[in-house]
Coordinates of C-alpha atoms in Angstrom, one line a residue:
Chain A
M19 CA -23.7 117.9 104.1
D20 CA -20.0 117.9 103.6
N21 CA -20.2 117.7 99.9
Q22 CA -22.8 120.5 99.7
E23 CA -20.6 122.8 101.5
T24 CA -17.6 122.2 99.3
D25 CA -19.8 122.5 96.3
V26 CA -20.7 125.9 97.4
D27 CA -17.0 126.7 97.7
I28 CA -16.4 125.6 94.1
A29 CA -19.4 127.5 92.9
E30 CA -17.9 130.6 94.4
G31 CA -14.8 129.9 92.5
V32 CA -12.5 129.1 95.4
E33 CA -11.1 125.9 93.8
R34 CA -8.1 125.1 96.1
R35 CA -4.7 124.7 94.4
L36 CA -1.2 124.5 95.8
T37 CA 0.8 127.6 95.1
K38 CA 4.4 127.6 94.0
R39 CA 5.3 128.6 97.5
D40 CA 3.4 125.5 98.9
L41 CA 5.4 123.3 96.5
V42 CA 8.6 124.8 97.7
N43 CA 7.5 124.2 101.3
L44 CA 6.6 120.6 100.5
F45 CA 10.0 120.1 98.8
V46 CA 12.0 121.6 101.7
R47 CA 10.0 119.5 104.3
S48 CA 10.5 116.3 102.2
I49 CA 14.2 116.5 103.0
F50 CA 13.3 116.1 106.7
L51 CA 11.2 113.0 106.1
Q52 CA 13.2 110.7 108.4
G53 CA 13.8 113.1 111.2
S54 CA 11.5 111.3 113.6
W55 CA 12.1 107.8 112.2
N56 CA 10.9 105.2 114.8
F57 CA 10.5 101.5 115.0
E58 CA 6.7 101.8 115.3
R59 CA 5.6 103.8 112.3
M60 CA 9.0 104.5 110.7
Q61 CA 8.5 107.7 108.6
G62 CA 4.9 108.1 109.7
L63 CA 5.4 111.3 111.6
G64 CA 8.0 112.5 109.1
W65 CA 5.4 112.1 106.3
N66 CA 2.9 114.1 108.3
F67 CA 5.4 116.9 109.0
G68 CA 6.3 117.0 105.3
F69 CA 2.6 117.0 104.1
L70 CA 1.5 119.8 106.4
P71 CA 1.7 122.6 103.8
A72 CA -0.8 120.7 101.6
I73 CA -3.2 120.0 104.4
R74 CA -3.1 123.7 105.5
R75 CA -3.8 124.8 101.9
F76 CA -6.6 122.4 101.2
Y77 CA -8.6 122.3 104.4
T78 CA -9.8 125.3 106.3
R79 CA -12.4 123.7 108.6
K80 CA -10.9 122.4 111.9
E81 CA -12.6 119.0 111.7
D82 CA -11.3 118.5 108.1
Q83 CA -7.8 119.4 109.2
I84 CA -8.0 117.0 112.2
E85 CA -9.2 114.2 109.9
A86 CA -6.4 114.8 107.5
L87 CA -3.7 115.2 110.1
Q88 CA -4.8 111.8 111.7
R89 CA -4.9 110.2 108.3
H90 CA -1.3 111.2 107.5
N91 CA 0.1 110.2 110.9
E92 CA 0.1 106.5 110.0
F93 CA 2.9 104.0 109.0
F94 CA 5.0 105.0 106.0
N95 CA 8.4 103.9 104.8
T96 CA 10.3 104.1 101.5
T97 CA 13.6 105.3 100.2
P98 CA 13.7 108.9 101.4
F99 CA 14.0 110.4 97.9
M100 CA 11.2 108.3 96.6
A101 CA 8.7 109.9 99.0
A102 CA 8.8 113.1 96.9
P103 CA 6.7 111.8 94.0
I104 CA 4.3 110.1 96.4
V105 CA 3.9 113.5 98.2
G106 CA 3.0 115.0 94.9
I107 CA 0.5 112.3 94.0
A108 CA -1.1 112.4 97.5
A109 CA -1.3 116.2 97.3
A110 CA -3.1 115.9 93.9
M111 CA -5.6 113.5 95.5
E112 CA -6.2 115.5 98.6
E113 CA -6.8 118.5 96.4
Q114 CA -9.5 116.8 94.5
R115 CA -11.0 115.6 97.7
A116 CA -11.0 119.1 99.2
N117 CA -12.6 120.4 96.0
G118 CA -15.5 118.1 96.4
R119 CA -14.5 115.2 94.1
D120 CA -15.6 111.8 95.2
I121 CA -12.3 110.6 96.7
D122 CA -12.3 108.6 99.9
G123 CA -9.6 109.3 102.5
K124 CA -8.9 105.6 102.5
A125 CA -8.1 105.7 98.8
I126 CA -5.4 108.3 99.5
T127 CA -3.9 106.1 102.2
S128 CA -4.0 103.1 99.9
V129 CA -2.2 104.9 97.1
K130 CA 0.5 106.0 99.6
I131 CA 0.9 102.5 100.9
G132 CA 0.6 101.0 97.4
L133 CA 3.4 103.1 96.0
M134 CA 5.9 103.1 98.9
G135 CA 6.9 99.4 98.4
P136 CA 7.5 99.4 94.7
L137 CA 9.3 102.7 94.8
A138 CA 11.5 101.5 97.6
G139 CA 12.2 98.5 95.4
V140 CA 13.5 100.8 92.7
G141 CA 14.9 103.5 95.0
D142 CA 17.1 101.4 97.3
P143 CA 19.2 99.8 94.5
I144 CA 19.5 103.1 92.6
W145 CA 20.3 105.5 95.4
W146 CA 22.1 103.2 98.0
G147 CA 23.3 100.5 95.7
T148 CA 24.4 102.5 92.6
L149 CA 24.7 106.2 93.0
R150 CA 26.1 106.6 96.5
P151 CA 28.7 103.8 96.1
I152 CA 29.9 105.2 92.8
F153 CA 30.1 108.9 93.9
G154 CA 31.6 107.7 97.2
A155 CA 34.3 105.6 95.5
L156 CA 35.0 108.5 93.1
G157 CA 35.4 110.9 96.0
A158 CA 37.4 108.4 98.0
S159 CA 39.8 107.8 95.1
L160 CA 40.7 111.5 95.1
A161 CA 40.7 111.8 98.9
L162 CA 43.2 109.0 99.2
T163 CA 45.8 111.3 97.5
G164 CA 44.8 114.0 100.0
N165 CA 42.9 115.9 97.5
I166 CA 40.1 118.1 98.9
L167 CA 38.2 117.8 95.6
G168 CA 37.3 114.2 96.7
P169 CA 34.9 115.2 99.5
I170 CA 33.7 118.2 97.5
L171 CA 32.9 116.2 94.4
F172 CA 31.0 113.6 96.4
F173 CA 29.0 116.1 98.3
V174 CA 28.1 118.3 95.2
L175 CA 27.3 115.5 92.8
W176 CA 25.2 113.6 95.3
N177 CA 23.2 116.6 96.3
I178 CA 22.6 117.8 92.8
F179 CA 21.1 114.4 92.1
Q180 CA 19.0 114.1 95.2
L181 CA 17.7 117.6 95.3
G182 CA 17.0 117.7 91.6
F183 CA 15.2 114.4 91.7
R184 CA 13.1 115.5 94.7
W185 CA 12.0 118.7 93.2
Y186 CA 11.1 117.4 89.7
A187 CA 9.5 114.2 91.1
L188 CA 7.4 116.2 93.5
K189 CA 6.3 118.6 90.7
I190 CA 5.5 115.9 88.2
G191 CA 3.7 113.8 90.8
Y192 CA 1.5 116.7 91.7
E193 CA 0.8 117.8 88.1
R194 CA 0.0 114.4 86.8
G195 CA -1.5 113.0 90.0
T196 CA -2.9 109.4 89.9
N197 CA -2.4 109.4 86.1
I198 CA 1.3 108.8 86.7
I199 CA 0.6 105.5 88.4
S200 CA -0.3 103.8 85.1
T201 CA 3.0 105.1 83.7
L202 CA 4.8 103.6 86.7
A203 CA 3.0 100.3 86.4
G204 CA 4.4 99.9 82.8
N205 CA 7.9 99.0 81.9
A206 CA 9.4 102.2 83.1
L207 CA 10.2 101.1 86.6
T208 CA 11.6 97.7 85.6
K209 CA 13.7 99.3 83.0
L210 CA 15.1 101.8 85.4
T211 CA 15.8 99.2 88.0
E212 CA 17.5 96.8 85.6
G213 CA 19.6 99.6 84.0
A214 CA 20.8 100.8 87.4
A215 CA 21.6 97.2 88.3
V216 CA 23.7 96.8 85.2
L217 CA 25.6 100.0 86.0
G218 CA 25.9 99.2 89.7
L219 CA 27.1 95.6 89.3
F220 CA 29.7 96.6 86.6
V221 CA 31.2 99.3 88.8
M222 CA 31.0 97.1 91.8
G223 CA 33.0 94.5 89.9
A224 CA 35.7 97.1 89.2
L225 CA 35.7 98.2 92.8
V226 CA 36.3 94.7 94.1
S227 CA 39.4 94.5 91.9
K228 CA 40.6 98.1 92.5
W229 CA 39.8 98.9 96.1
A230 CA 39.9 95.7 98.1
H231 CA 43.5 94.9 99.1
V232 CA 44.7 91.5 100.3
N233 CA 48.4 90.5 100.6
I234 CA 49.6 87.0 101.3
P235 CA 53.3 87.4 101.8
L236 CA 53.9 83.7 102.4
V237 CA 57.2 82.8 100.6
I238 CA 57.0 79.9 98.2
S239 CA 60.6 79.9 96.8
R240 CA 63.8 81.8 97.1
T241 CA 66.1 81.8 94.2
K242 CA 69.6 83.2 94.3
M243 CA 70.3 85.2 91.1
P244 CA 73.7 85.1 89.4
T245 CA 74.1 88.7 90.5
G246 CA 73.9 87.6 94.1
Q247 CA 70.5 89.1 94.8
V248 CA 67.8 86.8 96.3
S249 CA 64.5 86.8 94.4
T250 CA 61.6 85.7 96.5
V251 CA 58.3 84.5 95.2
T252 CA 55.3 84.8 97.5
V253 CA 51.8 83.4 97.2
Q254 CA 50.6 86.8 96.4
H255 CA 52.9 87.1 93.3
V256 CA 51.5 83.8 92.0
L257 CA 47.9 84.9 92.6
D258 CA 48.5 88.3 91.0
Q259 CA 49.9 86.6 87.9
L260 CA 46.8 84.4 87.7
M261 CA 44.3 87.2 88.3
P262 CA 44.8 90.4 90.3
G263 CA 42.1 90.8 93.0
L264 CA 41.2 87.1 93.1
V265 CA 41.2 86.8 96.9
P266 CA 38.9 89.9 97.4
L267 CA 36.6 88.4 94.7
L268 CA 36.4 85.1 96.5
L269 CA 35.9 86.9 99.8
T270 CA 33.0 88.9 98.3
F271 CA 31.2 85.7 97.3
L272 CA 31.9 84.2 100.6
C273 CA 30.2 87.2 102.2
I274 CA 27.2 87.0 99.8
W275 CA 26.9 83.3 100.7
L276 CA 27.0 84.0 104.4
L277 CA 24.6 86.9 104.1
N278 CA 22.2 84.6 102.3
K279 CA 22.6 82.2 105.3
K280 CA 21.2 85.1 107.4
V281 CA 24.5 85.9 109.0
N282 CA 24.5 89.4 110.4
P283 CA 26.9 91.8 108.5
L284 CA 28.4 92.9 111.8
V285 CA 29.3 89.3 112.6
L286 CA 31.0 89.2 109.2
I287 CA 33.0 92.3 109.9
L288 CA 34.1 91.1 113.3
G289 CA 34.9 87.7 111.8
L290 CA 37.1 89.2 109.2
F291 CA 38.9 91.2 111.9
I292 CA 39.7 88.1 113.8
V293 CA 40.9 86.3 110.7
S294 CA 43.1 89.3 109.9
I295 CA 44.6 89.5 113.4
L296 CA 45.3 85.7 113.5
G297 CA 46.5 85.8 109.8
Y298 CA 49.0 88.6 110.7
W299 CA 50.1 86.8 113.8
V300 CA 50.8 83.5 111.9
G301 CA 52.3 85.4 109.0
I302 CA 49.8 84.5 106.3
L303 CA 48.5 88.1 105.9
G304 CA 50.5 91.3 105.5
M305 CA 50.0 94.9 104.6
Chain B
M9 CA 41.7 122.4 121.6
T10 CA 40.3 125.9 122.2
S11 CA 36.9 126.3 123.6
I12 CA 35.7 127.7 120.3
Q13 CA 36.9 124.6 118.5
L14 CA 35.1 122.5 121.1
V15 CA 31.8 124.3 120.6
V16 CA 32.0 124.2 116.8
L17 CA 33.0 120.5 117.0
V18 CA 30.0 119.6 119.2
L19 CA 27.6 121.6 117.0
F20 CA 29.0 119.8 113.9
G21 CA 28.5 116.5 115.8
A22 CA 24.8 117.4 116.2
V23 CA 24.6 118.2 112.4
V24 CA 26.2 114.9 111.6
G25 CA 23.8 113.0 113.9
M26 CA 20.8 114.6 112.3
S27 CA 22.2 114.1 108.8
S28 CA 22.7 110.4 109.5
V29 CA 19.0 109.9 110.3
L30 CA 17.8 112.1 107.5
D31 CA 20.1 110.4 105.0
S32 CA 19.6 113.2 102.5
F33 CA 22.6 115.6 102.3
E34 CA 25.0 112.7 103.4
I35 CA 27.1 115.0 105.6
Y36 CA 27.6 112.1 107.9
Q37 CA 29.4 110.0 105.2
P38 CA 33.1 109.7 106.2
L39 CA 34.3 111.7 103.2
V40 CA 32.5 114.8 104.4
A41 CA 32.3 114.2 108.2
C42 CA 36.0 113.4 108.6
T43 CA 37.2 116.2 106.4
V44 CA 35.1 118.8 108.3
T45 CA 36.1 117.4 111.7
G46 CA 39.7 117.5 110.6
A47 CA 39.3 121.1 109.4
I48 CA 37.8 122.2 112.7
L49 CA 40.7 120.7 114.6
G50 CA 43.2 122.3 112.2
H51 CA 44.3 119.1 110.4
M52 CA 42.1 118.9 107.3
G53 CA 44.7 116.8 105.4
T54 CA 44.4 114.0 108.0
G55 CA 40.7 114.3 107.9
I56 CA 40.6 113.9 104.1
L57 CA 42.9 110.8 104.1
L58 CA 40.9 109.2 106.9
G59 CA 37.6 110.1 105.3
G60 CA 38.7 108.6 102.0
T61 CA 39.8 105.3 103.6
L62 CA 36.7 105.0 105.7
Q63 CA 34.5 105.9 102.8
L64 CA 35.6 102.8 101.0
I65 CA 34.8 100.7 104.0
V66 CA 31.2 102.0 104.4
L67 CA 30.4 102.1 100.7
G68 CA 27.7 99.4 100.9
W69 CA 26.4 100.3 104.4
M70 CA 22.7 101.2 104.1
N71 CA 19.5 101.3 106.1
I72 CA 16.9 99.3 104.4
G73 CA 13.4 99.0 105.9
A74 CA 13.9 98.5 109.6
A75 CA 17.4 97.1 109.4
Q76 CA 20.1 99.4 110.7
S77 CA 23.6 99.4 109.3
P78 CA 26.7 100.1 111.5
D79 CA 26.8 103.8 112.2
S80 CA 29.2 105.8 109.9
A81 CA 28.4 109.1 111.7
L82 CA 29.8 108.3 115.1
A83 CA 32.7 106.3 113.6
S84 CA 33.7 109.2 111.4
M85 CA 33.6 111.9 114.1
I86 CA 35.2 110.1 116.9
S87 CA 37.9 108.3 115.0
T88 CA 39.0 111.6 113.4
L89 CA 39.0 113.2 116.8
L90 CA 41.1 110.4 118.3
V91 CA 43.6 110.3 115.4
I92 CA 44.2 114.0 115.4
Q93 CA 44.2 114.6 119.2
G94 CA 45.9 111.4 120.1
H95 CA 48.4 111.5 117.2
F96 CA 47.5 108.1 115.9
S97 CA 48.1 106.8 112.3
I98 CA 45.3 106.6 109.7
G99 CA 45.5 102.8 110.0
E100 CA 45.0 102.9 113.7
G101 CA 42.1 105.3 113.1
I102 CA 40.4 102.8 110.9
A103 CA 41.0 100.1 113.5
L104 CA 39.2 102.4 116.0
A105 CA 36.4 103.3 113.6
I106 CA 34.9 99.9 113.3
P107 CA 34.2 99.2 116.9
L108 CA 32.9 102.8 117.1
A109 CA 30.5 102.0 114.2
V110 CA 29.2 99.0 116.1
A111 CA 28.7 101.1 119.3
G112 CA 27.0 103.7 117.1
Q113 CA 24.6 101.1 115.7
M114 CA 23.5 100.2 119.2
L115 CA 22.9 103.9 120.0
T116 CA 21.0 104.3 116.7
I117 CA 18.7 101.4 117.5
L118 CA 18.1 102.8 121.0
T119 CA 17.4 106.3 119.7
R120 CA 15.0 105.0 117.0
T121 CA 13.1 103.2 119.8
I122 CA 13.0 106.3 121.9
T123 CA 11.5 108.3 119.1
V124 CA 8.3 106.1 119.2
F125 CA 7.4 108.5 122.0
F126 CA 7.3 111.5 119.5
Q127 CA 5.1 109.5 117.1
H128 CA 2.5 109.1 119.9
W129 CA 2.9 112.8 120.9
A130 CA 2.0 113.6 117.3
D131 CA -1.1 111.5 117.6
R132 CA -2.3 113.8 120.4
E133 CA -1.4 116.9 118.4
A134 CA -3.3 115.6 115.3
E135 CA -6.3 115.0 117.5
R136 CA -6.2 118.7 118.5
G137 CA -5.6 119.7 114.9
S138 CA -2.3 121.4 115.9
F139 CA 0.0 122.0 113.0
R140 CA 2.6 123.6 115.2
G141 CA 2.4 120.6 117.6
I142 CA 3.3 118.2 114.9
D143 CA 6.2 120.4 113.8
W144 CA 7.5 120.4 117.4
A145 CA 7.1 116.6 117.8
H146 CA 9.0 115.9 114.6
L147 CA 11.8 118.5 115.1
L148 CA 12.5 117.5 118.7
A149 CA 12.9 113.9 117.6
L150 CA 15.4 115.1 115.1
L151 CA 17.2 117.0 117.9
V152 CA 17.5 113.8 119.9
Q153 CA 19.2 112.3 116.9
G154 CA 21.6 115.2 116.9
L155 CA 22.4 114.7 120.5
R156 CA 23.1 111.0 119.7
V157 CA 26.4 112.1 118.1
A158 CA 27.0 115.5 119.8
I159 CA 27.2 114.1 123.4
P160 CA 29.7 111.3 122.6
T161 CA 31.7 113.8 120.6
L162 CA 31.8 116.2 123.6
I163 CA 32.9 113.4 126.0
V164 CA 35.6 112.1 123.7
A165 CA 36.8 115.6 122.9
L166 CA 37.3 116.3 126.6
L167 CA 39.1 113.0 127.1
A168 CA 41.1 112.6 123.9
G169 CA 44.7 113.6 124.0
T170 CA 44.8 113.1 127.8
T171 CA 47.7 110.8 128.7
E172 CA 45.3 108.2 130.2
V173 CA 43.4 107.7 127.0
T174 CA 46.6 107.8 124.9
N175 CA 48.2 105.2 127.2
L176 CA 45.1 103.1 127.1
L177 CA 45.0 103.1 123.2
N178 CA 48.8 102.5 123.1
A179 CA 48.4 99.5 125.4
I180 CA 46.6 97.7 122.5
P181 CA 49.0 95.0 121.3
H182 CA 50.8 95.6 118.0
V183 CA 49.5 92.4 116.5
I184 CA 45.9 93.6 117.0
T185 CA 46.3 97.1 115.5
M186 CA 48.3 95.6 112.6
G187 CA 45.6 92.9 112.1
L188 CA 42.9 95.6 112.1
E189 CA 44.8 97.7 109.6
I190 CA 45.1 94.7 107.3
A191 CA 41.4 94.1 107.7
G192 CA 40.8 97.7 106.8
G193 CA 42.2 96.9 103.4
F194 CA 39.5 94.4 102.5
I195 CA 36.7 94.8 105.0
V196 CA 34.9 96.7 102.2
V197 CA 34.0 93.3 100.6
V198 CA 31.2 93.0 103.2
G199 CA 29.7 96.2 101.8
Y200 CA 30.1 95.1 98.2
A201 CA 28.4 91.8 99.2
M202 CA 25.5 93.7 100.7
V203 CA 25.0 95.8 97.6
I204 CA 25.2 92.9 95.2
R205 CA 22.8 90.9 97.3
M206 CA 20.3 93.8 97.5
M207 CA 20.3 94.1 93.7
R208 CA 18.7 90.6 93.6
A209 CA 19.8 90.2 90.0
N210 CA 21.8 87.0 89.5
Y211 CA 21.2 87.0 85.8
L212 CA 23.0 90.3 85.6
M213 CA 26.2 89.0 87.2
P214 CA 28.1 88.8 83.9
F215 CA 28.3 92.6 84.1
F216 CA 29.9 92.3 87.5
F217 CA 32.6 89.9 86.2
L218 CA 33.1 92.2 83.2
G219 CA 33.8 95.1 85.5
F220 CA 36.1 93.0 87.6
V221 CA 38.3 91.7 84.8
L222 CA 38.4 95.0 83.0
A223 CA 39.6 96.7 86.3
A224 CA 42.1 93.9 86.9
F225 CA 43.9 94.3 83.6
S226 CA 43.5 98.0 82.9
N227 CA 44.3 101.4 84.3
F228 CA 40.9 103.0 83.7
N229 CA 39.8 105.3 86.5
L230 CA 36.3 105.3 88.0
V231 CA 34.9 107.9 85.7
A232 CA 35.8 105.6 82.8
F233 CA 34.1 102.7 84.5
G234 CA 31.0 104.9 85.2
V235 CA 30.8 105.8 81.5
I236 CA 31.3 102.3 80.3
G237 CA 28.8 101.0 82.8
L238 CA 26.2 103.5 81.7
A239 CA 26.7 102.6 78.0
L240 CA 26.4 98.9 78.9
A241 CA 23.1 99.6 80.7
L242 CA 21.7 101.5 77.8
I243 CA 22.7 98.9 75.3
Y244 CA 21.3 96.2 77.5
L245 CA 17.9 98.0 77.7
Q246 CA 17.9 98.8 74.0
L247 CA 18.6 95.2 72.9
N248 CA 16.6 93.4 75.5
P249 CA 13.7 91.6 73.8
K250 CA 11.7 92.0 77.0
Y251 CA 11.1 95.6 76.2
H252 CA 10.3 95.0 72.6
P253 CA 7.9 92.1 72.6
T254 CA 6.7 92.8 69.0
M255 CA 10.1 93.2 67.5
A256 CA 11.3 90.0 69.1
L257 CA 8.6 88.1 67.3
A258 CA 8.8 90.0 64.0
G259 CA 7.2 87.6 61.5
S260 CA 4.8 85.7 63.7
G261 CA 3.8 89.0 65.5
S262 CA 0.5 87.9 66.9
I263 CA -0.5 89.3 70.3
S264 CA -1.0 85.9 71.9
A265 CA 2.4 84.8 70.8
S266 CA 4.0 87.9 72.3
E267 CA 2.2 87.2 75.5
D268 CA 3.5 83.7 75.5
F269 CA 7.0 85.2 75.0
D270 CA 6.6 87.5 78.0
R271 CA 5.5 84.6 80.2
L272 CA 8.5 82.5 79.0
D273 CA 10.7 85.4 79.7
E274 CA 9.4 85.7 83.3
E275 CA 10.0 82.1 83.8
N276 CA 13.6 82.5 82.7
D277 CA 14.1 85.2 85.3

């Protein structure tokens, strides 16, 4: 019954396609993906909200619309930006289904669920682990001198990347549809993840040295110079001669070790506060 | 603070709250949120300095899966407000920001539990086939997230600068504010640790140490590190035999041999 009716539609030449305007709508709505994030279905409702323009375009009969709306109100969660290509692919599948191809609603859900995990696996390290810290540190380094360019640079760079990625990934996802999955399954994703990890770790190493500051003003020796001045040598002087940034480096590894032991990051932060207060009180730590 | 400033500030609080859940434009990051808050209050310079300092602390804070990080949104807004209205130093502002981020995290968890209600509302709208209903359910949930920051901003804006609050904050012992300022200098290591751990790539740690030593003994700025890092990444990918199974076995070159090599390579990982 269902198939016959859609076949008639196709025979009459009303093959349903997304218009450019629909794509723009999908793009704009994809930015709001996490608006209703909740602990039950996470981005579930957000996905549905973002996918509405596609459902509206593809399905005209009420019962088809209801079925699609319910299908897309289920659990979903990935790195926000990585949802864009999945929206494109899912739209391509819904389009085929609406045009009478033999695509099961369950298959669409499976593709969604199947892609969100691997793409989050790539997306989290790239967006949150590499790009945002790098742009953030770049902006902060300017802002610390009171330069307004710091915040502006961060905001502009980040948004060029995220908006540009969202638009092109959505478009390519829609145009190539499920064909793109075989591309993703190849080396491309691993390469991207590994490349981002190299860049991210390299910059992170530089940041540990440059932007984590510890001072141990404990005096080791006081020498009276012939000129009458007193030269003091503190623990920090010795450490700096050995390797600048050594203490932050060790602290970083201590934190990694504790995080691996399932210690909550908040406990770490509070713990470091207590250490600092006690350290200052005793005189081991200074500004 | 004039009433216009108050209105603009609360509205911006709502924008920051929404931005922090959407995690897209990153308006809620301290660099942007502190700067704009400072500008609204007429002290943009203070906002920029506080934003830069706080940004370095929150660098590695991220929401992954269901895990919520401390909340930069509330911390940025309220600490800037307190520093400017209460005439505190940047260091004291940082000291205030961290407990605020913790409080914000609790509020975030609460709000994201409340929004389950909207998900169920959307179920009913889907059943009726109402597109508009789903729009409403989603957008109202977003509004709740806006209120999450707007309401505390309003309360603090009304209280900040009053002698009671200033006295209260001044009553904090010097040793504690100094300790918190010192911690502000290196608390960022927690964020670095979170990022490094998330990369799950122990075999790539040599790049981390390379970056560390190069920064310790040079005056390169971050742009230089970005470019070098990118070059290293490309070189790594080009030379890695994992991506050239046939080249790596030039000579023997049989398919089965290259498969063996892949397997060996995975074991090494």
